[in-house]
């Protein structure tokens, strides 16, 4: 019943920018951490950025200084501002949220994935 809907992916040239959005909806009691992961063909899914409910953040070394994660708790939405994009950023990007649907333990939910392609 919980759903994460992503938007903002696309094709950009090296050095360009994109902003990804992910909105959670459904039977949500509360949301803990939210984050973005990416997966390129033949590679493992990797954490790109993560943000806690108190807005503490962490980033993969490969994107640090170029990407910024943020969240709007009132909208149950997480964003990823991606600047100075490089070809190696090309991947399917997945939104993740750790969500309580009740007061008991939380569960991870995933968005449908959005393609980001960086190419000249």
Short mmCIF file of N, CA, C and O in Angstrom, two decimals:
data_model
loop_
_atom_site.label_atom_id
_atom_site.label_comp_id
_atom_site.label_asym_id
_atom_site.label_seq_id
_atom_site.Cartn_x
_atom_site.Cartn_y
_atom_site.Cartn_z
N UNK A 1 0.81 -1.21 0.00
CA UNK A 1 0.00 0.00 0.00
C UNK A 1 0.86 1.27 0.00
O UNK A 1 0.43 2.31 -0.51
N UNK A 2 2.04 1.18 0.59
CA UNK A 2 2.98 2.29 0.51
C UNK A 2 3.59 2.30 -0.89
O UNK A 2 3.95 1.26 -1.44
N UNK A 3 3.72 3.48 -1.44
CA UNK A 3 4.25 3.63 -2.78
C UNK A 3 5.24 4.79 -2.81
O UNK A 3 4.98 5.85 -2.23
N UNK A 4 6.36 4.59 -3.48
CA UNK A 4 7.33 5.64 -3.73
C UNK A 4 7.34 5.91 -5.23
O UNK A 4 7.58 5.00 -6.03
N UNK A 5 7.09 7.15 -5.60
CA UNK A 5 7.02 7.53 -7.01
C UNK A 5 8.15 8.49 -7.31
O UNK A 5 8.24 9.56 -6.71
N UNK A 6 8.99 8.11 -8.26
CA UNK A 6 10.16 8.90 -8.64
C UNK A 6 9.89 9.70 -9.90
O UNK A 6 9.10 9.30 -10.76
N UNK A 7 10.61 10.80 -10.03
CA UNK A 7 10.57 11.59 -11.24
C UNK A 7 11.87 12.36 -11.37
O UNK A 7 12.62 12.50 -10.41
N UNK A 8 12.15 12.85 -12.58
CA UNK A 8 13.28 13.73 -12.79
C UNK A 8 14.44 13.15 -13.57
O UNK A 8 15.38 13.89 -13.89
N UNK A 9 14.41 11.87 -13.87
CA UNK A 9 15.49 11.28 -14.63
C UNK A 9 15.47 11.73 -16.08
O UNK A 9 14.52 12.36 -16.54
N UNK A 10 16.54 11.40 -16.79
CA UNK A 10 16.61 11.76 -18.19
C UNK A 10 18.01 11.69 -18.73
O UNK A 10 18.91 11.13 -18.11
N UNK A 11 18.18 12.26 -19.91
CA UNK A 11 19.46 12.30 -20.61
C UNK A 11 20.06 13.68 -20.50
O UNK A 11 19.41 14.68 -20.82
N UNK A 12 21.31 13.74 -20.04
CA UNK A 12 22.01 15.01 -19.94
C UNK A 12 23.44 14.85 -20.44
O UNK A 12 23.98 13.74 -20.48
N UNK A 13 24.04 15.96 -20.81
CA UNK A 13 25.44 15.96 -21.21
C UNK A 13 26.35 16.02 -19.99
O UNK A 13 25.95 16.48 -18.92
N UNK A 14 27.58 15.55 -20.13
CA UNK A 14 28.53 15.70 -19.03
C UNK A 14 28.62 17.14 -18.57
O UNK A 14 28.66 18.07 -19.38
N UNK A 15 28.64 17.32 -17.26
CA UNK A 15 28.64 18.66 -16.68
C UNK A 15 27.26 19.22 -16.42
O UNK A 15 27.14 20.26 -15.76
N UNK A 16 26.24 18.55 -16.90
CA UNK A 16 24.88 19.01 -16.70
C UNK A 16 24.33 18.64 -15.34
O UNK A 16 25.01 18.04 -14.50
N UNK A 17 23.07 18.99 -15.13
CA UNK A 17 22.42 18.79 -13.84
C UNK A 17 21.05 18.16 -14.01
O UNK A 17 20.37 18.35 -15.02
N UNK A 18 20.64 17.43 -13.00
CA UNK A 18 19.30 16.89 -12.89
C UNK A 18 18.87 16.95 -11.43
O UNK A 18 19.72 16.92 -10.54
N UNK A 19 17.58 17.02 -11.23
CA UNK A 19 17.03 16.95 -9.88
C UNK A 19 16.00 15.83 -9.83
O UNK A 19 14.98 15.89 -10.51
N UNK A 20 16.28 14.83 -9.02
CA UNK A 20 15.37 13.72 -8.83
C UNK A 20 14.46 13.98 -7.64
O UNK A 20 14.89 14.54 -6.63
N UNK A 21 13.22 13.54 -7.76
CA UNK A 21 12.26 13.66 -6.67
C UNK A 21 11.64 12.30 -6.40
O UNK A 21 11.49 11.48 -7.32
N UNK A 22 11.28 12.06 -5.16
CA UNK A 22 10.63 10.82 -4.78
C UNK A 22 9.63 11.12 -3.68
O UNK A 22 10.02 11.57 -2.60
N UNK A 23 8.37 10.86 -3.95
CA UNK A 23 7.31 11.12 -3.00
C UNK A 23 6.72 9.81 -2.49
O UNK A 23 6.35 8.94 -3.29
N UNK A 24 6.62 9.69 -1.19
CA UNK A 24 6.02 8.52 -0.56
C UNK A 24 4.56 8.79 -0.24
O UNK A 24 4.20 9.88 0.20
N UNK A 25 3.73 7.79 -0.44
CA UNK A 25 2.32 7.92 -0.13
C UNK A 25 1.78 6.58 0.35
O UNK A 25 2.41 5.54 0.16
N UNK A 26 0.61 6.61 0.95
CA UNK A 26 -0.02 5.40 1.45
C UNK A 26 -0.16 5.40 2.95
O UNK A 26 -0.26 6.45 3.58
N UNK A 27 -0.17 4.21 3.52
CA UNK A 27 -0.38 4.04 4.96
C UNK A 27 0.93 4.26 5.70
O UNK A 27 1.61 3.31 6.10
N UNK A 28 1.27 5.51 5.88
CA UNK A 28 2.54 5.89 6.49
C UNK A 28 2.31 6.41 7.90
O UNK A 28 1.57 7.38 8.08
N UNK A 29 2.95 5.78 8.86
CA UNK A 29 2.95 6.26 10.22
C UNK A 29 4.08 7.27 10.42
O UNK A 29 3.86 8.35 10.96
N UNK A 30 5.27 6.91 9.98
CA UNK A 30 6.40 7.82 10.03
C UNK A 30 7.48 7.30 9.08
O UNK A 30 7.50 6.13 8.73
N UNK A 31 8.38 8.18 8.69
CA UNK A 31 9.48 7.83 7.81
C UNK A 31 10.79 8.10 8.53
O UNK A 31 11.01 9.21 9.03
N UNK A 32 11.64 7.10 8.55
CA UNK A 32 12.96 7.26 9.13
C UNK A 32 13.91 7.80 8.05
O UNK A 32 13.68 8.88 7.52
N UNK A 33 14.94 7.05 7.73
CA UNK A 33 15.87 7.51 6.71
C UNK A 33 15.28 7.37 5.31
O UNK A 33 14.45 6.50 5.05
N UNK A 34 15.72 8.23 4.41
CA UNK A 34 15.40 8.13 3.00
C UNK A 34 16.71 8.23 2.24
O UNK A 34 17.69 8.81 2.72
N UNK A 35 16.73 7.66 1.05
CA UNK A 35 17.97 7.70 0.31
C UNK A 35 17.80 7.39 -1.15
O UNK A 35 16.71 7.07 -1.63
N UNK A 36 18.91 7.50 -1.85
CA UNK A 36 18.99 7.18 -3.25
C UNK A 36 20.09 6.15 -3.49
O UNK A 36 21.20 6.29 -2.97
N UNK A 37 19.76 5.14 -4.26
CA UNK A 37 20.70 4.12 -4.69
C UNK A 37 20.74 4.12 -6.21
O UNK A 37 19.82 4.59 -6.86
N UNK A 38 21.80 3.55 -6.77
CA UNK A 38 21.86 3.43 -8.21
C UNK A 38 22.47 2.10 -8.59
O UNK A 38 23.24 1.50 -7.83
N UNK A 39 22.12 1.64 -9.77
CA UNK A 39 22.62 0.38 -10.27
C UNK A 39 22.85 0.47 -11.77
O UNK A 39 21.93 0.77 -12.53
N UNK A 40 24.07 0.23 -12.17
CA UNK A 40 24.43 0.14 -13.58
C UNK A 40 24.42 -1.33 -14.00
O UNK A 40 24.60 -2.22 -13.16
N UNK A 41 24.22 -1.62 -15.29
CA UNK A 41 24.20 -3.01 -15.74
C UNK A 41 25.47 -3.75 -15.36
O UNK A 41 26.58 -3.25 -15.56
N UNK A 42 25.30 -4.93 -14.78
CA UNK A 42 26.43 -5.75 -14.39
C UNK A 42 27.12 -5.33 -13.12
O UNK A 42 28.12 -5.94 -12.75
N UNK A 43 26.60 -4.31 -12.45
CA UNK A 43 27.21 -3.83 -11.22
C UNK A 43 26.24 -3.96 -10.05
O UNK A 43 25.03 -4.05 -10.24
N UNK A 44 26.79 -3.96 -8.86
CA UNK A 44 25.97 -4.02 -7.67
C UNK A 44 25.27 -2.69 -7.43
O UNK A 44 25.78 -1.63 -7.79
N UNK A 45 24.12 -2.78 -6.80
CA UNK A 45 23.44 -1.56 -6.38
C UNK A 45 24.25 -0.90 -5.28
O UNK A 45 24.71 -1.56 -4.35
N UNK A 46 24.43 0.40 -5.39
CA UNK A 46 25.24 1.12 -4.42
C UNK A 46 24.49 2.31 -3.85
O UNK A 46 23.66 2.93 -4.52
N UNK A 47 24.80 2.62 -2.62
CA UNK A 47 24.23 3.80 -1.98
C UNK A 47 24.85 5.05 -2.58
O UNK A 47 26.07 5.17 -2.66
N UNK A 48 24.01 5.99 -2.97
CA UNK A 48 24.46 7.27 -3.47
C UNK A 48 24.43 8.32 -2.38
O UNK A 48 25.40 9.04 -2.15
N UNK A 49 23.29 8.43 -1.72
CA UNK A 49 23.13 9.43 -0.67
C UNK A 49 22.01 8.99 0.26
O UNK A 49 21.08 8.29 -0.15
N UNK A 50 22.10 9.42 1.49
CA UNK A 50 21.13 9.05 2.51
C UNK A 50 20.90 10.23 3.42
O UNK A 50 21.82 11.00 3.70
N UNK A 51 19.67 10.36 3.90
CA UNK A 51 19.34 11.44 4.81
C UNK A 51 18.40 10.90 5.88
O UNK A 51 17.43 10.22 5.59
N UNK A 52 18.70 11.21 7.13
CA UNK A 52 17.89 10.74 8.24
C UNK A 52 16.72 11.67 8.48
O UNK A 52 16.59 12.72 7.86
N UNK A 53 15.87 11.28 9.41
CA UNK A 53 14.72 12.11 9.75
C UNK A 53 15.14 13.45 10.37
O UNK A 53 14.39 14.42 10.29
N UNK A 54 16.32 13.49 10.96
CA UNK A 54 16.86 14.73 11.51
C UNK A 54 17.77 15.45 10.52
O UNK A 54 18.46 16.40 10.89
N UNK A 55 17.78 15.00 9.27
CA UNK A 55 18.50 15.62 8.17
C UNK A 55 20.02 15.47 8.25
O UNK A 55 20.76 16.27 7.66
N UNK A 56 20.48 14.47 8.95
CA UNK A 56 21.88 14.07 8.82
C UNK A 56 22.06 13.35 7.49
O UNK A 56 21.21 12.57 7.07
N UNK A 57 23.17 13.62 6.82
CA UNK A 57 23.38 13.09 5.48
C UNK A 57 24.69 12.33 5.38
O UNK A 57 25.62 12.57 6.15
N UNK A 58 24.75 11.43 4.42
CA UNK A 58 26.01 10.83 4.03
C UNK A 58 25.95 10.54 2.53
O UNK A 58 24.88 10.32 1.97
N UNK A 59 27.13 10.53 1.90
CA UNK A 59 27.24 10.40 0.46
C UNK A 59 28.31 9.40 0.10
O UNK A 59 29.30 9.23 0.81
N UNK A 60 28.12 8.77 -1.04
CA UNK A 60 29.20 8.00 -1.62
C UNK A 60 30.34 8.94 -1.98
O UNK A 60 30.12 10.08 -2.40
N UNK A 61 31.57 8.46 -1.82
CA UNK A 61 32.72 9.30 -2.13
C UNK A 61 32.69 9.80 -3.57
O UNK A 61 33.14 10.91 -3.86
N UNK A 62 32.16 9.00 -4.47
CA UNK A 62 32.17 9.34 -5.88
C UNK A 62 31.26 10.52 -6.23
O UNK A 62 31.41 11.13 -7.28
N UNK A 63 30.31 10.84 -5.36
CA UNK A 63 29.37 11.93 -5.64
C UNK A 63 29.51 13.09 -4.66
O UNK A 63 28.87 14.13 -4.86
N UNK A 64 30.31 12.94 -3.65
CA UNK A 64 30.46 13.97 -2.64
C UNK A 64 30.95 15.27 -3.28
O UNK A 64 31.90 15.28 -4.05
N UNK A 65 30.28 16.35 -2.94
CA UNK A 65 30.60 17.65 -3.51
C UNK A 65 29.86 17.97 -4.78
O UNK A 65 29.85 19.13 -5.21
N UNK A 66 29.22 16.98 -5.39
CA UNK A 66 28.46 17.19 -6.62
C UNK A 66 26.96 17.00 -6.40
O UNK A 66 26.17 17.68 -7.05
N UNK A 67 26.59 16.07 -5.55
CA UNK A 67 25.18 15.76 -5.30
C UNK A 67 24.77 16.27 -3.93
O UNK A 67 25.57 16.28 -2.99
N UNK A 68 23.51 16.65 -3.81
CA UNK A 68 22.96 17.09 -2.54
C UNK A 68 21.61 16.42 -2.33
O UNK A 68 20.73 16.51 -3.18
N UNK A 69 21.46 15.75 -1.20
CA UNK A 69 20.19 15.14 -0.85
C UNK A 69 19.46 16.04 0.15
O UNK A 69 20.09 16.66 1.01
N UNK A 70 18.15 16.12 0.01
CA UNK A 70 17.34 16.89 0.93
C UNK A 70 15.98 16.23 1.05
O UNK A 70 15.65 15.32 0.29
N UNK A 71 15.19 16.68 2.01
CA UNK A 71 13.86 16.10 2.19
C UNK A 71 12.90 17.16 2.69
O UNK A 71 13.28 18.13 3.35
N UNK A 72 11.65 16.95 2.35
CA UNK A 72 10.55 17.77 2.82
C UNK A 72 9.62 16.83 3.59
O UNK A 72 8.86 16.08 2.98
N UNK A 73 9.70 16.86 4.90
CA UNK A 73 8.93 15.92 5.71
C UNK A 73 7.43 16.13 5.58
O UNK A 73 6.66 15.18 5.65
N UNK A 74 7.01 17.37 5.40
CA UNK A 74 5.59 17.65 5.26
C UNK A 74 5.02 17.02 4.00
O UNK A 74 3.83 16.70 3.94
N UNK A 75 5.85 16.85 2.98
CA UNK A 75 5.42 16.26 1.72
C UNK A 75 5.86 14.81 1.55
O UNK A 75 5.59 14.21 0.51
N UNK A 76 6.54 14.26 2.55
CA UNK A 76 7.07 12.90 2.47
C UNK A 76 7.89 12.70 1.20
O UNK A 76 7.78 11.68 0.52
N UNK A 77 8.72 13.67 0.91
CA UNK A 77 9.45 13.69 -0.34
C UNK A 77 10.94 13.86 -0.10
O UNK A 77 11.36 14.64 0.77
N UNK A 78 11.73 13.14 -0.86
CA UNK A 78 13.18 13.27 -0.84
C UNK A 78 13.65 13.68 -2.23
O UNK A 78 13.08 13.26 -3.24
N UNK A 79 14.70 14.50 -2.27
CA UNK A 79 15.23 15.02 -3.51
C UNK A 79 16.71 14.67 -3.63
O UNK A 79 17.41 14.49 -2.64
N UNK A 80 17.17 14.62 -4.85
CA UNK A 80 18.59 14.50 -5.11
C UNK A 80 18.97 15.48 -6.20
O UNK A 80 18.59 15.29 -7.36
N UNK A 81 19.67 16.53 -5.81
CA UNK A 81 20.19 17.49 -6.76
C UNK A 81 21.53 16.97 -7.26
O UNK A 81 22.45 16.76 -6.47
N UNK A 82 21.65 16.78 -8.56
CA UNK A 82 22.82 16.17 -9.17
C UNK A 82 23.46 17.20 -10.09
O UNK A 82 22.90 17.54 -11.13
N UNK A 83 24.63 17.68 -9.71
CA UNK A 83 25.36 18.66 -10.50
C UNK A 83 26.65 18.08 -11.03
O UNK A 83 27.18 17.09 -10.51
N UNK A 84 27.18 18.72 -12.07
CA UNK A 84 28.43 18.28 -12.69
C UNK A 84 28.41 16.79 -12.97
O UNK A 84 29.33 16.05 -12.59
N UNK A 85 27.38 16.35 -13.64
CA UNK A 85 27.21 14.93 -13.90
C UNK A 85 28.30 14.39 -14.82
O UNK A 85 28.77 15.08 -15.73
N UNK A 86 28.68 13.15 -14.57
CA UNK A 86 29.72 12.47 -15.32
C UNK A 86 29.16 11.21 -15.96
O UNK A 86 28.17 10.66 -15.48
N UNK A 87 29.77 10.73 -17.04
CA UNK A 87 29.28 9.50 -17.66
C UNK A 87 29.19 8.33 -16.69
O UNK A 87 28.27 7.50 -16.82
N UNK A 88 30.07 8.25 -15.73
CA UNK A 88 30.04 7.16 -14.77
C UNK A 88 28.86 7.26 -13.79
O UNK A 88 28.64 6.34 -13.01
N UNK A 89 28.12 8.36 -13.83
CA UNK A 89 26.90 8.47 -13.05
C UNK A 89 25.72 7.78 -13.72
O UNK A 89 24.64 7.68 -13.13
N UNK A 90 25.89 7.36 -14.95
CA UNK A 90 24.81 6.69 -15.68
C UNK A 90 24.38 5.42 -14.97
O UNK A 90 25.20 4.54 -14.70
N UNK A 91 23.10 5.33 -14.66
CA UNK A 91 22.56 4.19 -13.93
C UNK A 91 21.06 4.37 -13.79
O UNK A 91 20.51 5.42 -14.11
N UNK A 92 20.42 3.33 -13.29
CA UNK A 92 19.05 3.46 -12.82
C UNK A 92 19.12 3.87 -11.36
O UNK A 92 19.79 3.22 -10.56
N UNK A 93 18.43 4.93 -11.02
CA UNK A 93 18.43 5.46 -9.67
C UNK A 93 17.14 5.06 -8.97
O UNK A 93 16.04 5.24 -9.50
N UNK A 94 17.29 4.51 -7.78
CA UNK A 94 16.16 4.04 -7.00
C UNK A 94 16.04 4.82 -5.71
O UNK A 94 17.01 4.98 -4.97
N UNK A 95 14.85 5.26 -5.44
CA UNK A 95 14.53 5.88 -4.17
C UNK A 95 14.27 4.81 -3.12
O UNK A 95 13.68 3.77 -3.42
N UNK A 96 14.70 5.07 -1.91
CA UNK A 96 14.48 4.17 -0.79
C UNK A 96 13.97 4.95 0.41
O UNK A 96 14.40 6.07 0.65
N UNK A 97 13.07 4.34 1.15
CA UNK A 97 12.61 4.94 2.39
C UNK A 97 12.35 3.86 3.42
O UNK A 97 11.75 2.82 3.10
N UNK A 98 12.81 4.09 4.63
CA UNK A 98 12.54 3.19 5.74
C UNK A 98 11.32 3.74 6.47
O UNK A 98 11.37 4.81 7.05
N UNK A 99 10.23 2.98 6.42
CA UNK A 99 8.92 3.51 6.79
C UNK A 99 8.25 2.64 7.83
O UNK A 99 8.21 1.41 7.71
N UNK A 100 7.69 3.30 8.85
CA UNK A 100 6.78 2.67 9.79
C UNK A 100 5.36 2.81 9.26
O UNK A 100 4.90 3.93 9.00
N UNK A 101 4.66 1.71 9.08
CA UNK A 101 3.24 1.77 8.80
C UNK A 101 2.42 1.66 10.09
O UNK A 101 1.24 1.98 10.09
N UNK A 102 3.06 1.20 11.15
CA UNK A 102 2.51 1.21 12.49
C UNK A 102 3.61 1.67 13.44
O UNK A 102 4.69 2.05 13.00
N UNK A 103 3.36 1.58 14.73
CA UNK A 103 4.38 1.97 15.71
C UNK A 103 5.46 0.92 15.86
O UNK A 103 6.50 1.19 16.48
N UNK A 104 5.27 -0.29 15.31
CA UNK A 104 6.27 -1.35 15.38
C UNK A 104 7.33 -1.15 14.30
O UNK A 104 7.34 -0.14 13.61
N UNK A 105 8.22 -2.12 14.16
CA UNK A 105 9.39 -1.99 13.31
C UNK A 105 9.14 -1.54 11.89
O UNK A 105 8.12 -1.86 11.28
N UNK A 106 10.11 -0.82 11.36
CA UNK A 106 9.99 -0.24 10.03
C UNK A 106 10.44 -1.20 8.94
O UNK A 106 11.16 -2.17 9.19
N UNK A 107 10.03 -0.89 7.73
CA UNK A 107 10.33 -1.69 6.55
C UNK A 107 10.85 -0.80 5.44
O UNK A 107 10.40 0.34 5.29
N UNK A 108 11.81 -1.30 4.67
CA UNK A 108 12.31 -0.57 3.51
C UNK A 108 11.35 -0.69 2.34
O UNK A 108 10.85 -1.77 2.02
N UNK A 109 11.13 0.44 1.67
CA UNK A 109 10.34 0.49 0.45
C UNK A 109 11.18 1.11 -0.65
O UNK A 109 12.07 1.93 -0.38
N UNK A 110 10.88 0.74 -1.88
CA UNK A 110 11.67 1.16 -3.03
C UNK A 110 10.80 1.78 -4.10
O UNK A 110 9.68 1.34 -4.36
N UNK A 111 11.35 2.79 -4.75
CA UNK A 111 10.71 3.36 -5.92
C UNK A 111 10.90 2.48 -7.13
O UNK A 111 11.61 1.46 -7.10
N UNK A 112 10.27 2.87 -8.23
CA UNK A 112 10.28 2.06 -9.44
C UNK A 112 11.58 2.17 -10.22
O UNK A 112 11.83 1.35 -11.11
N UNK A 113 12.39 3.13 -9.90
CA UNK A 113 13.63 3.38 -10.62
C UNK A 113 13.44 4.40 -11.72
O UNK A 113 12.41 4.42 -12.40
N UNK A 114 14.44 5.25 -11.89
CA UNK A 114 14.41 6.21 -12.98
C UNK A 114 15.79 6.24 -13.63
O UNK A 114 16.82 6.25 -12.96
N UNK A 115 15.80 6.24 -14.95
CA UNK A 115 17.05 6.17 -15.70
C UNK A 115 17.70 7.53 -15.77
O UNK A 115 17.07 8.53 -16.14
N UNK A 116 18.98 7.57 -15.43
CA UNK A 116 19.81 8.75 -15.62
C UNK A 116 20.93 8.37 -16.57
O UNK A 116 21.70 7.44 -16.29
N UNK A 117 21.00 9.06 -17.69
CA UNK A 117 22.03 8.80 -18.68
C UNK A 117 22.82 10.07 -18.91
O UNK A 117 22.25 11.12 -19.23
N UNK A 118 24.13 9.98 -18.76
CA UNK A 118 25.03 11.11 -18.95
C UNK A 118 25.92 10.78 -20.14
O UNK A 118 26.78 9.90 -20.06
N UNK A 119 25.71 11.49 -21.22
CA UNK A 119 26.42 11.18 -22.45
C UNK A 119 26.45 12.39 -23.36
O UNK A 119 25.52 13.20 -23.38
N UNK A 120 27.53 12.52 -24.11
CA UNK A 120 27.64 13.56 -25.11
C UNK A 120 27.24 13.07 -26.49
O UNK A 120 27.19 13.83 -27.44
#
